[in-house]
Amino acid sequence: MSAAWIQASSARAQRIQTLVRKRTADLKRINRRLVDDMIARERTEKALQHSEQRFRQLVSMSSDWYWEQDRDFRFTMVTGGFTEKAGIVLERLLGRTRWEFIDSIPDSEAGRAHIAQVRAHQPFANFEYQLRDDNGDTRWFCVNGQPVFDEHGGFAGYRGTGSDITERKLTEQRVHHVAQHDVLTGLPNRSLLQDRLSQAIAQSSRSGNPVWVMLIDLDRFKFVNDSMGHKAGDVLLMTVAARLRACLRDSDTVARLSGDEFVVLVSEHGEQQLTPAIVERVMNAVAQPVLLGTKEFFVTCSIGVSVYPSESTPADELIEHADIAMYRAKKLGRNNFQFYSPAMNEESLERVRIEGALRNALERDEFVLYYQPQLDMKTGKIVGMEALIRWQHPELGMVPPGRFVSIAEETGLIVPIGAWVMRTACAQNKAWQDAGFDKLRVAVNLSARQFGAPDLVEDIAAVLADTGLEPKYLEIELTESLFMSDITPAVELLHRMKALGVNLSIDDFGTGYSSLSYLSRFPIDVLKIDRSFVADITRDANDEAIVTSIIALAHNLKLAVIAEGVETGEQLDYLRRHGCDEMQGYYFSRPVPALEFEQLLREGRGLRPHETIAPAEPAIADGGAANSY
Ligand code: C2E
Ligand code: CA
Ligand code: CA
């Protein structure tokens, strides 16, 4: 029994012991797990702290900031040195939405889209907006945001980043400015002009207020550029640009189209109606003297105006039509303005037609030469003739030179046409001489374009050699425009031409710009008084003075003088009395075809010798007085 008890009690003790061991082991294990847990938690906490610190460091190092908003889009926090980075005290921002803080956001398309996106709890990226910082400086921010949802999927607000992009925006604006403005004058260029024009048209369509497009072209800018140099030309353009700006309102656009062409857009605003006085104001502003170096220059301009809305001008042809009107203003003698009219379009279409037809005219043999006699005032005899070109076109009819010579000059066609004139005139003159008529001089007009062509002197020499005409029976008429630019090569060329033995005359004398002092450097034989002076000599005291001065000047320089455009007996008398050497004009004969001219020669026609020669008025003694015109 006791043995059984002992056995039983030792078995219990053993069980207890096992239990105790087991518990102890459990406890140890739990303890170990606890310690492990603690270590792990500590590690996590450290890691968290670390990551938080890294995040803060990162945010403060980067130029961005981090922000959070509540479910009503109000800022709850912004980290990372926001105030320094953004120039805004944080407290001003907290508790407000972005569009409460910057009340201009709802004004823009992008701003309204942003607000809608946020209200729809969508993520957004690169939303850019402008604002003023605490110093009142303009800044640009760019923000990105993500909606935040709680564990039940409910919307809890937004978080995101922001950065200051002012530098980039300014650079972009500068690049944009450069791309849209003219470097020299700072005015809008053609591309920006197009934008402004579209805006003006759109506005006009809404308001019904008209828009005027003025195309302004400086008269004889090329002359300044060539004679004074490009720097002076630049100064002139900048001056004109500033004057155009100054004489218009800030809301008007002044753009530089190219070279010396400017465009002005003016729109009517309420009270201020558009009237031609505005165009005159622009012309006056341009026409003020400009100081270039030590010289004062007077530059005028020609302006073409097109109007929107108008029946004849669709929106996309406003500039083109202003250009056509400007061209017309130039043709009417420059320094004036013209409003576009459909008739002008006709004219420019005719230009295109003429240009096309002109290209074939030579090979189709459509040109003819007319000859106008030139007579000696003393003997009354025909001593020469001017060859004047005529164009007989199968459909256009007889086209006068006034309608095609300038086009031929612009296109360069004048070079082959002029060569044809030279050859035909010389051959005709030689043929008359060979037929036994008195030997006459033939005058041929040379355009500036031909003057600049290579081989000019060689070509003239070849014509003389081929036709057998003695050089002294050829006279070449040049205009003063040839000498406007750089005169040194011109002088050299004139000497080479003169060396051929031909005569040289200056046509339309008195209308150009030639400085009288140049004249003595040119190997010139004849001055041809422009017919505009002759037309008025018996009516206008100024023109009288000019004509008598030219005659006196020419004689002092040992040059002969011929008056062209003599239409009346009084004009003839006047010129005779003042010692003019020769005359040409309708009074004696119009330009006539070769056969008719031959008839004049055959009949021995001439001026009736002057019976009662009145005593000559005292001629101006020297060139001094002549300088005054
Ligand atoms: P231009 O050289 O001044 O020629 C004189 C112009 O005056 C001619 O006009 C002539 O018909 C006109 N005329 C002559 N006498 C009188 C007159 O008494 N009263 C009036 N009102 N006019 C008179 P046209 O033939 O129409 O020629 C016009 C211009 O065309 C010429 O002016 C000249 O610049 C140019 N031209 C004519 N033929 C040629 C040519 O073969 N080559 C070049 N390059 N130009 C030419
Ligand atoms: Ca002429
Ligand atoms: Ca002339």
mmCIF file with all atom_site columns, N, CA, C and O in Angstrom, residues 204-248:
data_model
loop_
_atom_site.group_PDB
_atom_site.id
_atom_site.type_symbol
_atom_site.label_atom_id
_atom_site.label_alt_id
_atom_site.label_comp_id
_atom_site.label_asym_id
_atom_site.label_entity_id
_atom_site.label_seq_id
_atom_site.pdbx_PDB_ins_code
_atom_site.Cartn_x
_atom_site.Cartn_y
_atom_site.Cartn_z
_atom_site.occupancy
_atom_site.B_iso_or_equiv
_atom_site.pdbx_formal_charge
_atom_site.auth_seq_id
_atom_site.auth_comp_id
_atom_site.auth_asym_id
_atom_site.auth_atom_id
_atom_site.pdbx_PDB_model_num
ATOM 1   N N  . SER A 1 204 ? -13.766 92.544  -83.303  1.00 0.00 ? 204 SER A N  1
ATOM 2   C CA . SER A 1 204 ? -14.582 93.386  -84.183  1.00 0.00 ? 204 SER A CA 1
ATOM 3   C C  . SER A 1 204 ? -15.872 92.676  -84.572  1.00 0.00 ? 204 SER A C  1
ATOM 4   O O  . SER A 1 204 ? -16.931 93.301  -84.668  1.00 0.00 ? 204 SER A O  1
ATOM 5   N N  . SER A 1 205 ? -15.775 91.353  -84.791  1.00 0.00 ? 205 SER A N  1
ATOM 6   C CA . SER A 1 205 ? -16.966 90.604  -85.163  1.00 0.00 ? 205 SER A CA 1
ATOM 7   C C  . SER A 1 205 ? -17.987 90.620  -84.032  1.00 0.00 ? 205 SER A C  1
ATOM 8   O O  . SER A 1 205 ? -19.188 90.616  -84.280  1.00 0.00 ? 205 SER A O  1
ATOM 9   N N  . ARG A 1 206 ? -17.486 90.627  -82.783  1.00 0.00 ? 206 ARG A N  1
ATOM 10  C CA . ARG A 1 206 ? -18.409 90.672  -81.638  1.00 0.00 ? 206 ARG A CA 1
ATOM 11  C C  . ARG A 1 206 ? -18.986 92.070  -81.446  1.00 0.00 ? 206 ARG A C  1
ATOM 12  O O  . ARG A 1 206 ? -20.181 92.248  -81.284  1.00 0.00 ? 206 ARG A O  1
ATOM 13  N N  . SER A 1 207 ? -18.096 93.075  -81.477  1.00 0.00 ? 207 SER A N  1
ATOM 14  C CA . SER A 1 207 ? -18.526 94.430  -81.113  1.00 0.00 ? 207 SER A CA 1
ATOM 15  C C  . SER A 1 207 ? -19.093 95.207  -82.292  1.00 0.00 ? 207 SER A C  1
ATOM 16  O O  . SER A 1 207 ? -19.815 96.169  -82.103  1.00 0.00 ? 207 SER A O  1
ATOM 17  N N  . GLY A 1 208 ? -18.727 94.791  -83.512  1.00 0.00 ? 208 GLY A N  1
ATOM 18  C CA . GLY A 1 208 ? -19.160 95.555  -84.684  1.00 0.00 ? 208 GLY A CA 1
ATOM 19  C C  . GLY A 1 208 ? -18.298 96.783  -84.934  1.00 0.00 ? 208 GLY A C  1
ATOM 20  O O  . GLY A 1 208 ? -18.539 97.529  -85.875  1.00 0.00 ? 208 GLY A O  1
ATOM 21  N N  . ASN A 1 209 ? -17.290 97.011  -84.091  1.00 0.00 ? 209 ASN A N  1
ATOM 22  C CA . ASN A 1 209 ? -16.400 98.156  -84.295  1.00 0.00 ? 209 ASN A CA 1
ATOM 23  C C  . ASN A 1 209 ? -15.363 97.834  -85.353  1.00 0.00 ? 209 ASN A C  1
ATOM 24  O O  . ASN A 1 209 ? -14.778 96.758  -85.340  1.00 0.00 ? 209 ASN A O  1
ATOM 25  N N  . PRO A 1 210 ? -15.101 98.766  -86.266  1.00 0.00 ? 210 PRO A N  1
ATOM 26  C CA . PRO A 1 210 ? -14.154 98.467  -87.344  1.00 0.00 ? 210 PRO A CA 1
ATOM 27  C C  . PRO A 1 210 ? -12.690 98.394  -86.884  1.00 0.00 ? 210 PRO A C  1
ATOM 28  O O  . PRO A 1 210 ? -12.330 98.938  -85.838  1.00 0.00 ? 210 PRO A O  1
ATOM 29  N N  . VAL A 1 211 ? -11.913 97.707  -87.688  1.00 0.00 ? 211 VAL A N  1
ATOM 30  C CA . VAL A 1 211 ? -10.463 97.629  -87.496  1.00 0.00 ? 211 VAL A CA 1
ATOM 31  C C  . VAL A 1 211 ? -9.814  98.158  -88.775  1.00 0.00 ? 211 VAL A C  1
ATOM 32  O O  . VAL A 1 211 ? -10.271 97.826  -89.865  1.00 0.00 ? 211 VAL A O  1
ATOM 33  N N  . TRP A 1 212 ? -8.776  98.962  -88.629  1.00 0.00 ? 212 TRP A N  1
ATOM 34  C CA . TRP A 1 212 ? -8.028  99.407  -89.799  1.00 0.00 ? 212 TRP A CA 1
ATOM 35  C C  . TRP A 1 212 ? -6.644  98.786  -89.786  1.00 0.00 ? 212 TRP A C  1
ATOM 36  O O  . TRP A 1 212 ? -5.996  98.728  -88.736  1.00 0.00 ? 212 TRP A O  1
ATOM 37  N N  . VAL A 1 213 ? -6.223  98.339  -90.945  1.00 0.00 ? 213 VAL A N  1
ATOM 38  C CA . VAL A 1 213 ? -4.855  97.824  -91.080  1.00 0.00 ? 213 VAL A CA 1
ATOM 39  C C  . VAL A 1 213 ? -4.095  98.803  -91.970  1.00 0.00 ? 213 VAL A C  1
ATOM 40  O O  . VAL A 1 213 ? -4.486  99.046  -93.105  1.00 0.00 ? 213 VAL A O  1
ATOM 41  N N  . MET A 1 214 ? -3.038  99.377  -91.405  1.00 0.00 ? 214 MET A N  1
ATOM 42  C CA . MET A 1 214 ? -2.229  100.315 -92.200  1.00 0.00 ? 214 MET A CA 1
ATOM 43  C C  . MET A 1 214 ? -0.898  99.659  -92.526  1.00 0.00 ? 214 MET A C  1
ATOM 44  O O  . MET A 1 214 ? -0.194  99.213  -91.623  1.00 0.00 ? 214 MET A O  1
ATOM 45  N N  . LEU A 1 215 ? -0.580  99.625  -93.799  1.00 0.00 ? 215 LEU A N  1
ATOM 46  C CA . LEU A 1 215 ? 0.737   99.144  -94.188  1.00 0.00 ? 215 LEU A CA 1
ATOM 47  C C  . LEU A 1 215 ? 1.581   100.358 -94.549  1.00 0.00 ? 215 LEU A C  1
ATOM 48  O O  . LEU A 1 215 ? 1.218   101.142 -95.424  1.00 0.00 ? 215 LEU A O  1
ATOM 49  N N  . ILE A 1 216 ? 2.668   100.516 -93.807  1.00 0.00 ? 216 ILE A N  1
ATOM 50  C CA . ILE A 1 216 ? 3.487   101.724 -93.932  1.00 0.00 ? 216 ILE A CA 1
ATOM 51  C C  . ILE A 1 216 ? 4.826   101.363 -94.549  1.00 0.00 ? 216 ILE A C  1
ATOM 52  O O  . ILE A 1 216 ? 5.523   100.481 -94.044  1.00 0.00 ? 216 ILE A O  1
ATOM 53  N N  . ASP A 1 217 ? 5.161   102.022 -95.616  1.00 0.00 ? 217 ASP A N  1
ATOM 54  C CA . ASP A 1 217 ? 6.441   101.753 -96.260  1.00 0.00 ? 217 ASP A CA 1
ATOM 55  C C  . ASP A 1 217 ? 7.204   103.067 -96.356  1.00 0.00 ? 217 ASP A C  1
ATOM 56  O O  . ASP A 1 217 ? 6.675   104.064 -96.818  1.00 0.00 ? 217 ASP A O  1
ATOM 57  N N  . LEU A 1 218 ? 8.449   103.061 -95.895  1.00 0.00 ? 218 LEU A N  1
ATOM 58  C CA . LEU A 1 218 ? 9.235   104.299 -95.949  1.00 0.00 ? 218 LEU A CA 1
ATOM 59  C C  . LEU A 1 218 ? 9.619   104.589 -97.392  1.00 0.00 ? 218 LEU A C  1
ATOM 60  O O  . LEU A 1 218 ? 9.955   103.680 -98.146  1.00 0.00 ? 218 LEU A O  1
ATOM 61  N N  . ASP A 1 219 ? 9.551   105.858 -97.750  1.00 0.00 ? 219 ASP A N  1
ATOM 62  C CA . ASP A 1 219 ? 9.949   106.244 -99.101  1.00 0.00 ? 219 ASP A CA 1
ATOM 63  C C  . ASP A 1 219 ? 11.466  106.363 -99.145  1.00 0.00 ? 219 ASP A C  1
ATOM 64  O O  . ASP A 1 219 ? 12.065  106.981 -98.281  1.00 0.00 ? 219 ASP A O  1
ATOM 65  N N  . ARG A 1 220 ? 12.040  105.792 -100.134 1.00 0.00 ? 220 ARG A N  1
ATOM 66  C CA . ARG A 1 220 ? 13.479  105.901 -100.393 1.00 0.00 ? 220 ARG A CA 1
ATOM 67  C C  . ARG A 1 220 ? 14.344  105.487 -99.211  1.00 0.00 ? 220 ARG A C  1
ATOM 68  O O  . ARG A 1 220 ? 15.372  106.101 -98.928  1.00 0.00 ? 220 ARG A O  1
ATOM 69  N N  . PHE A 1 221 ? 13.897  104.471 -98.486  1.00 0.00 ? 221 PHE A N  1
ATOM 70  C CA . PHE A 1 221 ? 14.729  103.983 -97.388  1.00 0.00 ? 221 PHE A CA 1
ATOM 71  C C  . PHE A 1 221 ? 16.036  103.414 -97.932  1.00 0.00 ? 221 PHE A C  1
ATOM 72  O O  . PHE A 1 221 ? 17.100  103.566 -97.347  1.00 0.00 ? 221 PHE A O  1
ATOM 73  N N  . LYS A 1 222 ? 15.928  102.767 -99.071  1.00 0.00 ? 222 LYS A N  1
ATOM 74  C CA . LYS A 1 222 ? 17.090  102.144 -99.673  1.00 0.00 ? 222 LYS A CA 1
ATOM 75  C C  . LYS A 1 222 ? 18.193  103.182 -99.927  1.00 0.00 ? 222 LYS A C  1
ATOM 76  O O  . LYS A 1 222 ? 19.374  102.899 -99.772  1.00 0.00 ? 222 LYS A O  1
ATOM 77  N N  . PHE A 1 223 ? 17.745  104.375 -100.252 1.00 0.00 ? 223 PHE A N  1
ATOM 78  C CA . PHE A 1 223 ? 18.706  105.445 -100.504 1.00 0.00 ? 223 PHE A CA 1
ATOM 79  C C  . PHE A 1 223 ? 19.531  105.732 -99.246  1.00 0.00 ? 223 PHE A C  1
ATOM 80  O O  . PHE A 1 223 ? 20.758  105.800 -99.283  1.00 0.00 ? 223 PHE A O  1
ATOM 81  N N  . VAL A 1 224 ? 18.847  105.869 -98.115  1.00 0.00 ? 224 VAL A N  1
ATOM 82  C CA . VAL A 1 224 ? 19.546  106.128 -96.855  1.00 0.00 ? 224 VAL A CA 1
ATOM 83  C C  . VAL A 1 224 ? 20.486  104.964 -96.545  1.00 0.00 ? 224 VAL A C  1
ATOM 84  O O  . VAL A 1 224 ? 21.652  105.149 -96.213  1.00 0.00 ? 224 VAL A O  1
ATOM 85  N N  . ASN A 1 225 ? 19.951  103.762 -96.688  1.00 0.00 ? 225 ASN A N  1
ATOM 86  C CA . ASN A 1 225 ? 20.724  102.575 -96.351  1.00 0.00 ? 225 ASN A CA 1
ATOM 87  C C  . ASN A 1 225 ? 21.979  102.479 -97.219  1.00 0.00 ? 225 ASN A C  1
ATOM 88  O O  . ASN A 1 225 ? 23.068  102.181 -96.723  1.00 0.00 ? 225 ASN A O  1
ATOM 89  N N  . ASP A 1 226 ? 21.814  102.740 -98.505  1.00 0.00 ? 226 ASP A N  1
ATOM 90  C CA . ASP A 1 226 ? 22.948  102.604 -99.420  1.00 0.00 ? 226 ASP A CA 1
ATOM 91  C C  . ASP A 1 226 ? 23.942  103.747 -99.266  1.00 0.00 ? 226 ASP A C  1
ATOM 92  O O  . ASP A 1 226 ? 25.145  103.536 -99.338  1.00 0.00 ? 226 ASP A O  1
ATOM 93  N N  . SER A 1 227 ? 23.428  104.957 -99.073  1.00 0.00 ? 227 SER A N  1
ATOM 94  C CA . SER A 1 227 ? 24.349  106.085 -99.076  1.00 0.00 ? 227 SER A CA 1
ATOM 95  C C  . SER A 1 227 ? 24.929  106.361 -97.694  1.00 0.00 ? 227 SER A C  1
ATOM 96  O O  . SER A 1 227 ? 26.040  106.829 -97.572  1.00 0.00 ? 227 SER A O  1
ATOM 97  N N  . MET A 1 228 ? 24.177  106.057 -96.626  1.00 0.00 ? 228 MET A N  1
ATOM 98  C CA . MET A 1 228 ? 24.656  106.379 -95.283  1.00 0.00 ? 228 MET A CA 1
ATOM 99  C C  . MET A 1 228 ? 25.160  105.148 -94.530  1.00 0.00 ? 228 MET A C  1
ATOM 100 O O  . MET A 1 228 ? 25.706  105.273 -93.454  1.00 0.00 ? 228 MET A O  1
ATOM 101 N N  . GLY A 1 229 ? 24.919  103.992 -95.069  1.00 0.00 ? 229 GLY A N  1
ATOM 102 C CA . GLY A 1 229 ? 25.366  102.773 -94.407  1.00 0.00 ? 229 GLY A CA 1
ATOM 103 C C  . GLY A 1 229 ? 24.256  102.132 -93.595  1.00 0.00 ? 229 GLY A C  1
ATOM 104 O O  . GLY A 1 229 ? 23.261  102.779 -93.254  1.00 0.00 ? 229 GLY A O  1
ATOM 105 N N  . HIS A 1 230 ? 24.459  100.848 -93.296  1.00 0.00 ? 230 HIS A N  1
ATOM 106 C CA . HIS A 1 230 ? 23.409  100.081 -92.622  1.00 0.00 ? 230 HIS A CA 1
ATOM 107 C C  . HIS A 1 230 ? 23.151  100.556 -91.195  1.00 0.00 ? 230 HIS A C  1
ATOM 108 O O  . HIS A 1 230 ? 22.036  100.484 -90.712  1.00 0.00 ? 230 HIS A O  1
ATOM 109 N N  . LYS A 1 231 ? 24.203  101.067 -90.550  1.00 0.00 ? 231 LYS A N  1
ATOM 110 C CA . LYS A 1 231 ? 24.007  101.537 -89.165  1.00 0.00 ? 231 LYS A CA 1
ATOM 111 C C  . LYS A 1 231 ? 23.013  102.684 -89.156  1.00 0.00 ? 231 LYS A C  1
ATOM 112 O O  . LYS A 1 231 ? 22.112  102.725 -88.324  1.00 0.00 ? 231 LYS A O  1
ATOM 113 N N  . ALA A 1 232 ? 23.203  103.602 -90.084  1.00 0.00 ? 232 ALA A N  1
ATOM 114 C CA . ALA A 1 232 ? 22.288  104.740 -90.177  1.00 0.00 ? 232 ALA A CA 1
ATOM 115 C C  . ALA A 1 232 ? 20.885  104.240 -90.515  1.00 0.00 ? 232 ALA A C  1
ATOM 116 O O  . ALA A 1 232 ? 19.890  104.723 -89.962  1.00 0.00 ? 232 ALA A O  1
ATOM 117 N N  . GLY A 1 233 ? 20.836  103.250 -91.402  1.00 0.00 ? 233 GLY A N  1
ATOM 118 C CA . GLY A 1 233 ? 19.544  102.665 -91.761  1.00 0.00 ? 233 GLY A CA 1
ATOM 119 C C  . GLY A 1 233 ? 18.863  102.094 -90.519  1.00 0.00 ? 233 GLY A C  1
ATOM 120 O O  . GLY A 1 233 ? 17.662  102.286 -90.310  1.00 0.00 ? 233 GLY A O  1
ATOM 121 N N  . ASP A 1 234 ? 19.641  101.410 -89.679  1.00 0.00 ? 234 ASP A N  1
ATOM 122 C CA . ASP A 1 234 ? 19.088  100.831 -88.446  1.00 0.00 ? 234 ASP A CA 1
ATOM 123 C C  . ASP A 1 234 ? 18.564  101.928 -87.515  1.00 0.00 ? 234 ASP A C  1
ATOM 124 O O  . ASP A 1 234 ? 17.495  101.796 -86.926  1.00 0.00 ? 234 ASP A O  1
ATOM 125 N N  . VAL A 1 235 ? 19.355  102.983 -87.387  1.00 0.00 ? 235 VAL A N  1
ATOM 126 C CA . VAL A 1 235 ? 18.929  104.087 -86.518  1.00 0.00 ? 235 VAL A CA 1
ATOM 127 C C  . VAL A 1 235 ? 17.607  104.651 -87.024  1.00 0.00 ? 235 VAL A C  1
ATOM 128 O O  . VAL A 1 235 ? 16.675  104.901 -86.251  1.00 0.00 ? 235 VAL A O  1
ATOM 129 N N  . LEU A 1 236 ? 17.533  104.799 -88.311  1.00 0.00 ? 236 LEU A N  1
ATOM 130 C CA . LEU A 1 236 ? 16.305  105.337 -88.912  1.00 0.00 ? 236 LEU A CA 1
ATOM 131 C C  . LEU A 1 236 ? 15.109  104.435 -88.594  1.00 0.00 ? 236 LEU A C  1
ATOM 132 O O  . LEU A 1 236 ? 14.049  104.910 -88.174  1.00 0.00 ? 236 LEU A O  1
ATOM 133 N N  . LEU A 1 237 ? 15.301  103.122 -88.761  1.00 0.00 ? 237 LEU A N  1
ATOM 134 C CA . LEU A 1 237 ? 14.200  102.191 -88.501  1.00 0.00 ? 237 LEU A CA 1
ATOM 135 C C  . LEU A 1 237 ? 13.778  102.226 -87.035  1.00 0.00 ? 237 LEU A C  1
ATOM 136 O O  . LEU A 1 237 ? 12.587  102.203 -86.720  1.00 0.00 ? 237 LEU A O  1
ATOM 137 N N  . MET A 1 238 ? 14.772  102.303 -86.144  1.00 0.00 ? 238 MET A N  1
ATOM 138 C CA . MET A 1 238 ? 14.436  102.336 -84.714  1.00 0.00 ? 238 MET A CA 1
ATOM 139 C C  . MET A 1 238 ? 13.696  103.628 -84.377  1.00 0.00 ? 238 MET A C  1
ATOM 140 O O  . MET A 1 238 ? 12.759  103.626 -83.567  1.00 0.00 ? 238 MET A O  1
ATOM 141 N N  . THR A 1 239 ? 14.149  104.719 -85.000  1.00 0.00 ? 239 THR A N  1
ATOM 142 C CA . THR A 1 239 ? 13.487  106.001 -84.744  1.00 0.00 ? 239 THR A CA 1
ATOM 143 C C  . THR A 1 239 ? 12.041  105.955 -85.214  1.00 0.00 ? 239 THR A C  1
ATOM 144 O O  . THR A 1 239 ? 11.122  106.370 -84.491  1.00 0.00 ? 239 THR A O  1
ATOM 145 N N  . VAL A 1 240 ? 11.854  105.435 -86.406  1.00 0.00 ? 240 VAL A N  1
ATOM 146 C CA . VAL A 1 240 ? 10.495  105.366 -86.949  1.00 0.00 ? 240 VAL A CA 1
ATOM 147 C C  . VAL A 1 240 ? 9.624   104.471 -86.061  1.00 0.00 ? 240 VAL A C  1
ATOM 148 O O  . VAL A 1 240 ? 8.483   104.811 -85.741  1.00 0.00 ? 240 VAL A O  1
ATOM 149 N N  . ALA A 1 241 ? 10.183  103.344 -85.637  1.00 0.00 ? 241 ALA A N  1
ATOM 150 C CA . ALA A 1 241 ? 9.434   102.418 -84.776  1.00 0.00 ? 241 ALA A CA 1
ATOM 151 C C  . ALA A 1 241 ? 8.973   103.136 -83.508  1.00 0.00 ? 241 ALA A C  1
ATOM 152 O O  . ALA A 1 241 ? 7.802   103.036 -83.113  1.00 0.00 ? 241 ALA A O  1
ATOM 153 N N  . ALA A 1 242 ? 9.889   103.877 -82.887  1.00 0.00 ? 242 ALA A N  1
ATOM 154 C CA . ALA A 1 242 ? 9.548   104.573 -81.648  1.00 0.00 ? 242 ALA A CA 1
ATOM 155 C C  . ALA A 1 242 ? 8.474   105.639 -81.907  1.00 0.00 ? 242 ALA A C  1
ATOM 156 O O  . ALA A 1 242 ? 7.564   105.822 -81.097  1.00 0.00 ? 242 ALA A O  1
ATOM 157 N N  . ARG A 1 243 ? 8.575   106.314 -83.039  1.00 0.00 ? 243 ARG A N  1
ATOM 158 C CA . ARG A 1 243 ? 7.592   107.361 -83.340  1.00 0.00 ? 243 ARG A CA 1
ATOM 159 C C  . ARG A 1 243 ? 6.216   106.776 -83.601  1.00 0.00 ? 243 ARG A C  1
ATOM 160 O O  . ARG A 1 243 ? 5.210   107.354 -83.195  1.00 0.00 ? 243 ARG A O  1
ATOM 161 N N  . LEU A 1 244 ? 6.199   105.638 -84.282  1.00 0.00 ? 244 LEU A N  1
ATOM 162 C CA . LEU A 1 244 ? 4.911   105.001 -84.548  1.00 0.00 ? 244 LEU A CA 1
ATOM 163 C C  . LEU A 1 244 ? 4.256   104.621 -83.227  1.00 0.00 ? 244 LEU A C  1
ATOM 164 O O  . LEU A 1 244 ? 3.073   104.856 -83.007  1.00 0.00 ? 244 LEU A O  1
ATOM 165 N N  . ARG A 1 245 ? 5.064   104.030 -82.337  1.00 0.00 ? 245 ARG A N  1
ATOM 166 C CA . ARG A 1 245 ? 4.544   103.629 -81.021  1.00 0.00 ? 245 ARG A CA 1
ATOM 167 C C  . ARG A 1 245 ? 4.000   104.836 -80.275  1.00 0.00 ? 245 ARG A C  1
ATOM 168 O O  . ARG A 1 245 ? 2.932   104.805 -79.677  1.00 0.00 ? 245 ARG A O  1
ATOM 169 N N  . ALA A 1 246 ? 4.790   105.926 -80.347  1.00 0.00 ? 246 ALA A N  1
ATOM 170 C CA . ALA A 1 246 ? 4.440   107.096 -79.541  1.00 0.00 ? 246 ALA A CA 1
ATOM 171 C C  . ALA A 1 246 ? 3.174   107.791 -80.040  1.00 0.00 ? 246 ALA A C  1
ATOM 172 O O  . ALA A 1 246 ? 2.472   108.410 -79.254  1.00 0.00 ? 246 ALA A O  1
ATOM 173 N N  . CYS A 1 247 ? 2.883   107.678 -81.329  1.00 0.00 ? 247 CYS A N  1
ATOM 174 C CA . CYS A 1 247 ? 1.729   108.448 -81.824  1.00 0.00 ? 247 CYS A CA 1
ATOM 175 C C  . CYS A 1 247 ? 0.444   107.621 -81.786  1.00 0.00 ? 247 CYS A C  1
ATOM 176 O O  . CYS A 1 247 ? -0.592  108.093 -82.236  1.00 0.00 ? 247 CYS A O  1
ATOM 177 N N  . LEU A 1 248 ? 0.524   106.390 -81.265  1.00 0.00 ? 248 LEU A N  1
ATOM 178 C CA . LEU A 1 248 ? -0.676  105.557 -81.204  1.00 0.00 ? 248 LEU A CA 1
ATOM 179 C C  . LEU A 1 248 ? -0.983  105.174 -79.759  1.00 0.00 ? 248 LEU A C  1
ATOM 180 O O  . LEU A 1 248 ? -0.163  105.377 -78.866  1.00 0.00 ? 248 LEU A O  1
#
